[in-house]
Amino acid sequence: MNILISSCLLGEDVRYDAKSSSSSIKDKELFNKIINEFKIFSICPEVSGGLSIPRPPSEIVNDKVITTDGLDVTKMFNKGALNTLSYCKDNNIKIAILKSKSPSCGNSMVYDGTFTSTLKKSKGITTKLLQENGIKVFNETQLEQFCDYIKSSLK
Ligand code: SF4
């Protein structure tokens, strides 16, 4: 089975601060088991959409994505989401593990657009598009749920 994983969770230094998100994976043993068991594909939607490493952090403000210094990067975020969807379609990917809280990859909570480190219940731009197209998205804190879902879908 083909699985999409956020590049930063796989140790690639693609985040806005030119670091990876490896440290956010609490159950490393299960994560490594998943990596070894499935065919893994990875992408960073923001880099794919044309944003640089490093880059200013961004938050979703109403219908736009804005950086801390006020730049509108909505186009790049949307492009990254479309590229990620095409990548999934091209590689028959129906399930993903994406980084939590990201304005691109988050699947349950994202920062609320006030740049005050406040989270709200919502989704990142890429996750929203993937889900609208039938792709199941988990985050790195939901590895058990991911495994349960795979088991039940194979029954
Ligand atoms: S866009 Fe996704 S893959 Fe790229 S750094 Fe942010 S959370 Fe990681």
Coordinates of N, CA, C and O and ligand atoms in Angstrom, one line a residue:
M1 N 0.8 -1.2 0.0 CA 0.0 0.0 0.0 C 0.9 1.3 0.0 O 1.9 1.3 0.7
N2 N 0.5 2.2 -0.8 CA 1.2 3.5 -0.9 C 0.8 4.5 0.1 O -0.5 4.7 0.2
I3 N 1.7 5.1 0.9 CA 1.3 6.1 1.9 C 2.1 7.4 1.7 O 3.3 7.3 1.4
L4 N 1.4 8.5 1.8 CA 2.1 9.8 1.7 C 2.4 10.3 3.1 O 1.6 10.2 4.0
I5 N 3.7 10.7 3.3 CA 4.1 11.3 4.6 C 4.7 12.7 4.4 O 5.5 12.8 3.4
S6 N 4.4 13.6 5.2 CA 5.0 14.9 5.2 C 6.5 14.8 5.2 O 7.0 14.1 6.1
S7 N 7.2 15.5 4.3 CA 8.7 15.4 4.3 C 9.3 15.7 5.6 O 10.3 15.1 6.0
C8 N 8.8 16.7 6.3 CA 9.4 17.1 7.5 C 9.3 16.0 8.6 O 10.2 15.9 9.5
L9 N 8.3 15.2 8.5 CA 8.2 14.1 9.5 C 9.2 13.0 9.2 O 9.6 12.2 10.1
L10 N 9.7 12.9 7.9 CA 10.7 11.9 7.5 C 12.1 12.5 7.7 O 13.1 11.9 7.3
G11 N 12.2 13.6 8.4 CA 13.6 14.1 8.8 C 14.1 15.1 7.8 O 15.3 15.5 8.0
E12 N 13.4 15.5 6.8 CA 13.9 16.5 5.9 C 13.7 17.9 6.4 O 12.7 18.2 7.0
D13 N 14.8 18.7 6.3 CA 14.8 20.0 6.9 C 14.1 21.0 6.0 O 14.7 21.9 5.4
V14 N 12.8 20.8 5.8 CA 12.0 21.7 4.9 C 11.0 22.6 5.5 O 10.3 23.4 4.9
R15 N 11.0 22.7 6.9 CA 10.1 23.6 7.6 C 10.5 25.0 7.4 O 11.6 25.3 6.9
Y16 N 9.6 25.9 7.8 CA 9.8 27.3 7.6 C 11.2 27.7 8.3 O 11.9 28.6 7.8
D17 N 11.6 27.0 9.4 CA 12.8 27.4 10.1 C 14.0 26.5 9.7 O 15.0 26.4 10.4
A18 N 13.8 25.8 8.5 CA 14.9 25.0 7.9 C 15.2 23.8 8.9 O 16.3 23.4 8.9
K19 N 14.2 23.4 9.6 CA 14.4 22.2 10.5 C 13.4 21.1 10.1 O 12.5 21.4 9.3
S20 N 13.6 19.9 10.6 CA 12.6 18.9 10.4 C 11.6 18.8 11.5 O 11.8 19.6 12.5
S21 N 10.6 17.9 11.4 CA 9.6 17.8 12.5 C 9.7 16.4 13.2 O 8.8 16.0 13.8
S22 N 10.9 15.8 13.0 CA 11.1 14.5 13.6 C 10.8 14.4 15.1 O 10.3 13.4 15.6
S23 N 11.1 15.5 15.8 CA 11.0 15.5 17.3 C 9.5 15.5 17.7 O 9.2 15.2 18.8
S24 N 8.6 15.8 16.8 CA 7.2 15.7 17.1 C 6.6 14.3 17.1 O 5.4 14.1 17.5
I25 N 7.4 13.4 16.6 CA 6.9 12.0 16.6 C 7.2 11.3 17.9 O 8.4 11.1 18.2
K26 N 6.2 11.1 18.7 CA 6.4 10.5 20.0 C 6.6 9.0 20.0 O 7.5 8.5 20.7
D27 N 5.8 8.3 19.1 CA 6.0 6.8 19.0 C 6.9 6.5 17.8 O 6.4 6.1 16.8
K28 N 8.2 6.6 18.0 CA 9.1 6.4 16.9 C 9.2 5.0 16.5 O 9.4 4.7 15.3
E29 N 9.0 4.1 17.4 CA 9.0 2.7 17.1 C 7.9 2.3 16.1 O 8.1 1.7 15.0
L30 N 6.7 2.8 16.4 CA 5.6 2.5 15.5 C 5.8 3.3 14.2 O 5.5 2.7 13.1
F31 N 6.3 4.5 14.2 CA 6.5 5.2 13.0 C 7.5 4.5 12.1 O 7.2 4.3 10.9
N32 N 8.6 4.0 12.7 CA 9.6 3.3 11.9 C 9.0 2.0 11.3 O 9.3 1.6 10.2
K33 N 8.1 1.3 12.1 CA 7.5 0.1 11.6 C 6.6 0.4 10.4 O 6.6 -0.3 9.4
I34 N 5.9 1.5 10.4 CA 5.0 1.9 9.3 C 5.9 2.2 8.1 O 5.6 1.8 7.0
I35 N 7.0 2.9 8.3 CA 7.9 3.3 7.2 C 8.4 2.0 6.5 O 8.6 1.9 5.3
N36 N 8.7 1.0 7.3 CA 9.3 -0.2 6.8 C 8.2 -1.1 6.1 O 8.5 -1.9 5.2
E37 N 7.0 -1.0 6.6 CA 5.9 -1.9 6.1 C 5.3 -1.4 4.8 O 4.8 -2.2 4.0
F38 N 5.2 -0.1 4.6 CA 4.5 0.4 3.4 C 5.4 1.1 2.4 O 6.6 1.4 2.8
K39 N 4.9 1.3 1.2 CA 5.7 2.1 0.3 C 5.4 3.6 0.5 O 4.3 4.0 0.4
I40 N 6.5 4.3 0.9 CA 6.4 5.6 1.4 C 6.7 6.6 0.3 O 7.7 6.5 -0.4
F41 N 5.8 7.6 0.1 CA 6.0 8.8 -0.8 C 6.0 10.0 0.1 O 5.3 10.1 1.1
S42 N 6.8 11.0 -0.2 CA 6.8 12.2 0.6 C 6.8 13.4 -0.2 O 7.3 13.5 -1.4
I43 N 6.3 14.5 0.4 CA 6.2 15.8 -0.3 C 6.1 16.9 0.8 O 5.6 16.6 1.9
C44 N 6.7 18.0 0.6 CA 6.4 19.2 1.4 C 5.6 20.1 0.5 O 6.1 20.7 -0.5
P45 N 4.3 20.2 0.8 CA 3.4 21.1 -0.1 C 3.9 22.5 -0.2 O 3.8 23.1 -1.3
E46 N 4.5 23.1 0.8 CA 4.9 24.5 0.8 C 6.1 24.7 -0.1 O 6.1 25.6 -1.0
V47 N 7.0 23.8 -0.1 CA 8.2 23.9 -0.9 C 7.8 23.6 -2.4 O 8.2 24.2 -3.3
S48 N 6.9 22.6 -2.5 CA 6.4 22.2 -3.8 C 5.6 23.4 -4.5 O 5.7 23.6 -5.7
G49 N 5.0 24.2 -3.7 CA 4.3 25.3 -4.1 C 5.1 26.5 -4.5 O 4.6 27.6 -4.9
G50 N 6.4 26.4 -4.2 CA 7.4 27.5 -4.6 C 7.9 28.3 -3.5 O 8.7 29.3 -3.7
L51 N 7.6 27.9 -2.2 CA 8.2 28.7 -1.1 C 9.6 28.2 -0.8 O 9.9 27.1 -1.0
S52 N 10.4 29.1 -0.2 CA 11.8 28.8 0.1 C 12.0 28.2 1.4 O 11.1 28.2 2.3
I53 N 13.2 27.7 1.6 CA 13.6 27.2 3.0 C 14.9 28.0 3.3 O 15.8 28.0 2.6
P54 N 14.9 28.7 4.4 CA 13.8 29.0 5.3 C 12.8 30.0 4.7 O 13.0 30.5 3.7
R55 N 11.7 30.2 5.4 CA 10.6 31.1 5.0 C 9.9 31.7 6.2 O 10.0 31.0 7.3
P56 N 9.3 32.8 6.1 CA 8.6 33.3 7.3 C 7.4 32.4 7.6 O 6.8 31.8 6.7
P57 N 7.1 32.1 8.9 CA 5.9 31.3 9.2 C 4.6 32.0 8.7 O 4.6 33.2 8.6
S58 N 3.7 31.1 8.4 CA 2.4 31.6 7.9 C 1.2 31.1 8.7 O 1.3 30.0 9.3
E59 N 0.1 31.8 8.7 CA -1.1 31.3 9.3 C -2.3 31.6 8.3 O -2.2 32.5 7.5
I60 N -3.3 30.8 8.4 CA -4.5 31.0 7.6 C -5.4 32.1 8.3 O -5.7 32.1 9.4
V61 N -5.6 33.2 7.5 CA -6.4 34.3 8.0 C -7.6 34.5 7.1 O -7.4 34.8 5.9
N62 N -8.7 34.1 7.6 CA -9.9 34.0 6.7 C -9.7 33.1 5.5 O -9.3 32.0 5.7
D63 N -9.8 33.6 4.3 CA -9.6 32.7 3.1 C -8.2 32.8 2.6 O -7.9 32.3 1.5
K64 N -7.3 33.5 3.3 CA -5.9 33.7 2.7 C -4.9 33.1 3.7 O -5.2 32.8 4.8
V65 N -3.7 32.9 3.1 CA -2.5 32.5 4.0 C -1.6 33.7 4.0 O -1.1 34.1 2.9
I66 N -1.2 34.1 5.1 CA -0.4 35.3 5.3 C 0.8 35.0 6.2 O 0.7 34.3 7.1
T67 N 2.0 35.6 5.8 CA 3.2 35.4 6.6 C 3.2 36.4 7.7 O 2.4 37.3 7.8
T68 N 4.1 36.1 8.7 CA 4.2 37.0 9.8 C 4.6 38.4 9.4 O 4.3 39.3 10.1
D69 N 5.2 38.5 8.2 CA 5.5 39.9 7.8 C 4.5 40.4 6.8 O 4.8 41.4 6.0
G70 N 3.3 39.8 6.7 CA 2.2 40.4 6.0 C 2.1 40.0 4.5 O 1.3 40.6 3.8
L71 N 3.0 39.1 4.0 CA 2.9 38.8 2.6 C 1.8 37.7 2.4 O 1.7 36.8 3.1
D72 N 1.1 37.9 1.3 CA 0.0 37.0 0.9 C 0.6 35.8 0.1 O 1.1 36.0 -1.0
V73 N 0.7 34.6 0.7 CA 1.3 33.5 0.1 C 0.2 32.4 -0.3 O 0.5 31.2 -0.5
T74 N -1.0 32.9 -0.4 CA -2.2 31.9 -0.7 C -1.9 31.1 -2.0 O -2.2 29.9 -2.0
K75 N -1.4 31.8 -3.0 CA -1.2 31.2 -4.3 C -0.3 30.0 -4.2 O -0.5 28.9 -4.7
M76 N 0.8 30.2 -3.4 CA 1.8 29.1 -3.3 C 1.2 28.0 -2.5 O 1.5 26.8 -2.8
F77 N 0.5 28.3 -1.4 CA -0.2 27.2 -0.6 C -1.1 26.4 -1.5 O -1.2 25.2 -1.4
N78 N -1.9 27.1 -2.3 CA -2.9 26.4 -3.2 C -2.2 25.6 -4.2 O -2.6 24.5 -4.5
K79 N -1.1 26.1 -4.8 CA -0.3 25.4 -5.7 C 0.3 24.1 -5.1 O 0.2 23.0 -5.7
G80 N 0.8 24.3 -3.9 CA 1.4 23.1 -3.2 C 0.3 22.1 -2.9 O 0.6 20.9 -3.0
A81 N -0.9 22.5 -2.6 CA -2.0 21.6 -2.3 C -2.4 20.8 -3.6 O -2.5 19.6 -3.6
L82 N -2.4 21.5 -4.7 CA -2.8 20.9 -6.0 C -1.7 19.9 -6.4 O -2.0 18.8 -6.9
N83 N -0.4 20.3 -6.3 CA 0.7 19.4 -6.6 C 0.6 18.2 -5.8 O 0.9 17.1 -6.3
T84 N 0.3 18.3 -4.5 CA 0.2 17.1 -3.6 C -0.9 16.2 -4.0 O -0.7 15.0 -4.1
L85 N -2.0 16.8 -4.4 CA -3.2 16.0 -4.9 C -2.8 15.2 -6.2 O -3.0 14.0 -6.3
S86 N -2.1 15.9 -7.1 CA -1.7 15.2 -8.3 C -0.7 14.1 -8.0 O -0.8 13.0 -8.6
Y87 N 0.2 14.4 -7.1 CA 1.2 13.4 -6.7 C 0.5 12.1 -6.1 O 0.9 11.0 -6.5
C88 N -0.6 12.3 -5.3 CA -1.3 11.2 -4.8 C -2.0 10.5 -5.9 O -2.0 9.2 -5.9
K89 N -2.6 11.2 -6.8 CA -3.4 10.6 -7.9 C -2.4 9.8 -8.8 O -2.7 8.6 -9.2
D90 N -1.3 10.4 -9.1 CA -0.3 9.7 -10.0 C 0.3 8.4 -9.3 O 0.7 7.5 -10.0
N91 N 0.3 8.4 -8.0 CA 0.9 7.2 -7.3 C -0.1 6.4 -6.6 O 0.3 5.6 -5.7
N92 N -1.4 6.6 -6.9 CA -2.4 5.7 -6.3 C -2.4 5.8 -4.7 O -2.4 4.7 -4.1
I93 N -2.2 7.0 -4.2 CA -2.1 7.1 -2.7 C -3.5 7.5 -2.2 O -4.1 8.5 -2.7
K94 N -4.0 6.7 -1.2 CA -5.3 7.0 -0.7 C -5.3 7.3 0.8 O -6.3 7.5 1.4
I95 N -4.1 7.3 1.3 CA -4.0 7.6 2.8 C -2.7 8.3 3.1 O -1.6 8.0 2.4
A96 N -2.7 9.2 4.1 CA -1.5 10.0 4.3 C -1.4 10.2 5.9 O -2.3 10.2 6.6
I97 N -0.1 10.4 6.2 CA 0.2 10.9 7.6 C 0.9 12.2 7.4 O 2.0 12.3 6.9
L98 N 0.2 13.3 7.8 CA 0.8 14.6 7.6 C 1.0 15.3 9.0 O 0.3 15.0 10.0
K99 N 1.9 16.3 9.0 CA 2.3 17.0 10.2 C 1.1 17.8 10.8 O 0.5 18.6 10.1
S100 N 0.9 17.6 12.1 CA -0.2 18.3 12.8 C 0.1 19.8 12.8 O 1.2 20.2 12.8
K101 N -1.0 20.6 13.0 CA -1.0 22.0 13.2 C -0.5 22.9 12.1 O -0.4 24.1 12.2
S102 N 0.0 22.3 11.0 CA 0.6 23.1 9.9 C -0.5 23.8 9.1 O -1.6 23.1 8.9
P103 N -0.3 25.0 8.6 CA -1.3 25.6 7.8 C -1.5 24.9 6.4 O -2.5 25.1 5.7
S104 N -0.6 24.0 6.1 CA -0.7 23.1 4.9 C -1.2 21.8 5.3 O -2.2 21.2 4.7
C105 N -0.5 21.1 6.2 CA -0.7 19.7 6.5 C -1.6 19.4 7.7 O -2.0 18.2 7.8
G106 N -1.9 20.3 8.5 CA -2.7 20.0 9.7 C -4.0 19.4 9.4 O -4.7 19.7 8.4
N107 N -4.5 18.4 10.2 CA -5.7 17.7 9.9 C -6.8 17.9 11.0 O -7.9 17.5 10.8
S108 N -6.5 18.6 12.1 CA -7.5 18.8 13.1 C -7.5 20.2 13.7 O -8.5 20.9 13.9
M109 N -6.2 20.7 14.0 CA -6.1 22.0 14.6 C -5.0 22.8 13.8 O -4.0 22.2 13.3
V110 N -5.3 24.1 13.6 CA -4.2 25.0 13.0 C -4.2 26.3 13.8 O -5.1 26.6 14.6
Y111 N -3.1 27.0 13.6 CA -3.1 28.3 14.3 C -4.1 29.3 13.7 O -4.5 29.2 12.6
D112 N -4.6 30.1 14.6 CA -5.9 30.8 14.3 C -5.8 32.1 13.5 O -6.8 32.8 13.3
G113 N -4.6 32.4 13.0 CA -4.5 33.6 12.2 C -4.2 34.9 13.0 O -4.1 35.9 12.4
T114 N -4.0 34.7 14.3 CA -3.7 35.9 15.1 C -2.2 36.0 15.4 O -1.7 37.0 16.0
F115 N -1.4 35.0 15.0 CA 0.0 34.9 15.3 C 0.3 35.0 16.8 O 1.3 35.7 17.2
T116 N -0.5 34.4 17.6 CA -0.4 34.4 19.0 C -0.2 33.0 19.6 O -0.5 32.8 20.7
S117 N 0.2 32.1 18.7 CA 0.3 30.7 19.1 C -1.0 30.0 19.6 O -0.9 29.1 20.4
T118 N -2.1 30.6 19.1 CA -3.4 30.0 19.5 C -3.9 29.1 18.4 O -4.0 29.4 17.3
L119 N -4.3 27.9 18.9 CA -4.8 26.9 17.9 C -6.3 27.0 17.9 O -7.0 27.3 18.8
K120 N -6.9 26.6 16.7 CA -8.3 26.4 16.6 C -8.6 25.2 15.8 O -7.7 24.7 15.0
K121 N -9.8 24.7 15.9 CA -10.2 23.4 15.2 C -10.4 23.8 13.7 O -11.2 24.6 13.4
S122 N -9.5 23.3 12.9 CA -9.6 23.6 11.4 C -8.5 22.7 10.7 O -7.8 21.9 11.4
K123 N -8.4 22.8 9.4 CA -7.5 22.0 8.6 C -6.6 22.9 7.8 O -7.0 24.0 7.4
G124 N -5.4 22.3 7.4 CA -4.5 23.0 6.5 C -5.1 22.9 5.1 O -5.9 22.1 4.8
I125 N -4.5 23.8 4.2 CA -5.0 23.9 2.9 C -4.8 22.6 2.1 O -5.7 22.2 1.4
T126 N -3.7 21.9 2.2 CA -3.4 20.7 1.5 C -4.3 19.6 2.0 O -5.0 18.8 1.3
T127 N -4.4 19.4 3.4 CA -5.2 18.4 3.9 C -6.7 18.5 3.5 O -7.3 17.5 3.1
K128 N -7.2 19.7 3.5 CA -8.5 20.0 3.1 C -8.8 19.4 1.7 O -9.7 18.7 1.4
L129 N -7.9 19.8 0.8 CA -8.0 19.4 -0.6 C -7.9 17.8 -0.8 O -8.7 17.2 -1.5
L130 N -7.0 17.2 0.0 CA -6.9 15.8 -0.1 C -8.1 15.1 0.4 O -8.6 14.2 -0.2
Q131 N -8.6 15.6 1.5 CA -9.8 15.0 2.1 C -11.0 15.2 1.2 O -11.8 14.2 1.0
E132 N -11.1 16.3 0.5 CA -12.2 16.5 -0.4 C -12.2 15.6 -1.6 O -13.1 15.3 -2.3
N133 N -11.0 15.0 -1.8 CA -10.8 14.1 -2.9 C -10.7 12.6 -2.4 O -10.1 11.8 -3.1
G134 N -11.2 12.4 -1.2 CA -11.3 11.0 -0.7 C -10.0 10.4 -0.1 O -10.0 9.2 0.1
I135 N -9.0 11.3 0.1 CA -7.8 10.7 0.7 C -7.9 10.9 2.2 O -8.2 12.0 2.7
K136 N -7.6 9.8 2.9 CA -7.7 9.8 4.4 C -6.4 10.4 5.0 O -5.4 10.0 4.6
V137 N -6.6 11.4 5.9 CA -5.4 12.0 6.4 C -5.3 11.8 8.0 O -6.2 12.2 8.7
F138 N -4.2 11.3 8.4 CA -3.9 11.2 9.9 C -2.7 12.1 10.1 O -2.0 12.6 9.2
N139 N -2.5 12.4 11.4 CA -1.3 13.1 11.8 C -0.3 12.2 12.6 O -0.7 11.1 12.9
E140 N 0.8 12.8 13.0 CA 1.9 12.0 13.6 C 1.5 11.6 15.0 O 2.2 10.7 15.6
T141 N 0.4 12.1 15.6 CA 0.0 11.7 16.9 C -1.1 10.6 16.8 O -1.7 10.2 17.8
Q142 N -1.5 10.3 15.6 CA -2.6 9.3 15.4 C -2.1 8.1 14.7 O -2.9 7.5 13.9
L143 N -0.9 7.6 15.0 CA -0.4 6.4 14.4 C -1.2 5.2 14.7 O -1.3 4.3 13.8
E144 N -1.7 5.1 15.9 CA -2.5 3.9 16.3 C -3.8 3.9 15.5 O -4.2 2.8 14.9
Q145 N -4.4 5.0 15.3 CA -5.6 5.1 14.5 C -5.4 4.8 13.1 O -6.2 4.1 12.4
F146 N -4.2 5.3 12.6 CA -3.8 4.9 11.2 C -3.7 3.4 11.1 O -4.3 2.8 10.1
C147 N -3.1 2.7 12.0 CA -2.9 1.2 11.9 C -4.3 0.6 12.0 O -4.6 -0.4 11.2
D148 N -5.2 1.1 12.9 CA -6.5 0.5 13.0 C -7.3 0.7 11.7 O -8.0 -0.2 11.3
Y149 N -7.1 1.8 11.1 CA -7.9 2.1 9.9 C -7.4 1.2 8.8 O -8.2 0.6 8.0
I150 N -6.1 1.0 8.7 CA -5.5 0.1 7.7 C -6.1 -1.3 7.9 O -6.5 -2.0 6.9
K151 N -6.0 -1.8 9.1 CA -6.5 -3.2 9.5 C -7.9 -3.3 9.0 O -8.3 -4.3 8.4
S152 N -8.8 -2.3 9.4 CA -10.2 -2.5 9.1 C -10.5 -2.3 7.6 O -11.4 -3.0 7.1
S153 N -9.7 -1.6 6.9 CA -9.9 -1.4 5.4 C -9.4 -2.7 4.7 O -9.8 -2.9 3.5
L154 N -8.6 -3.5 5.3 CA -8.1 -4.7 4.7 C -9.0 -5.9 4.9 O -8.8 -6.9 4.3
K155 N -10.0 -5.7 5.8 CA -10.9 -6.9 6.2 C -11.8 -7.2 5.0 O -12.2 -6.4 4.3
Ligands
SF4_1 S1 4.2 22.1 4.6 FE1 3.9 20.1 5.6 S2 5.7 18.9 4.9 FE2 6.2 21.0 4.6 S3 7.2 21.7 6.4 FE3 5.1 22.3 6.6 S4 4.2 20.5 7.8 FE4 6.1 19.8 6.9

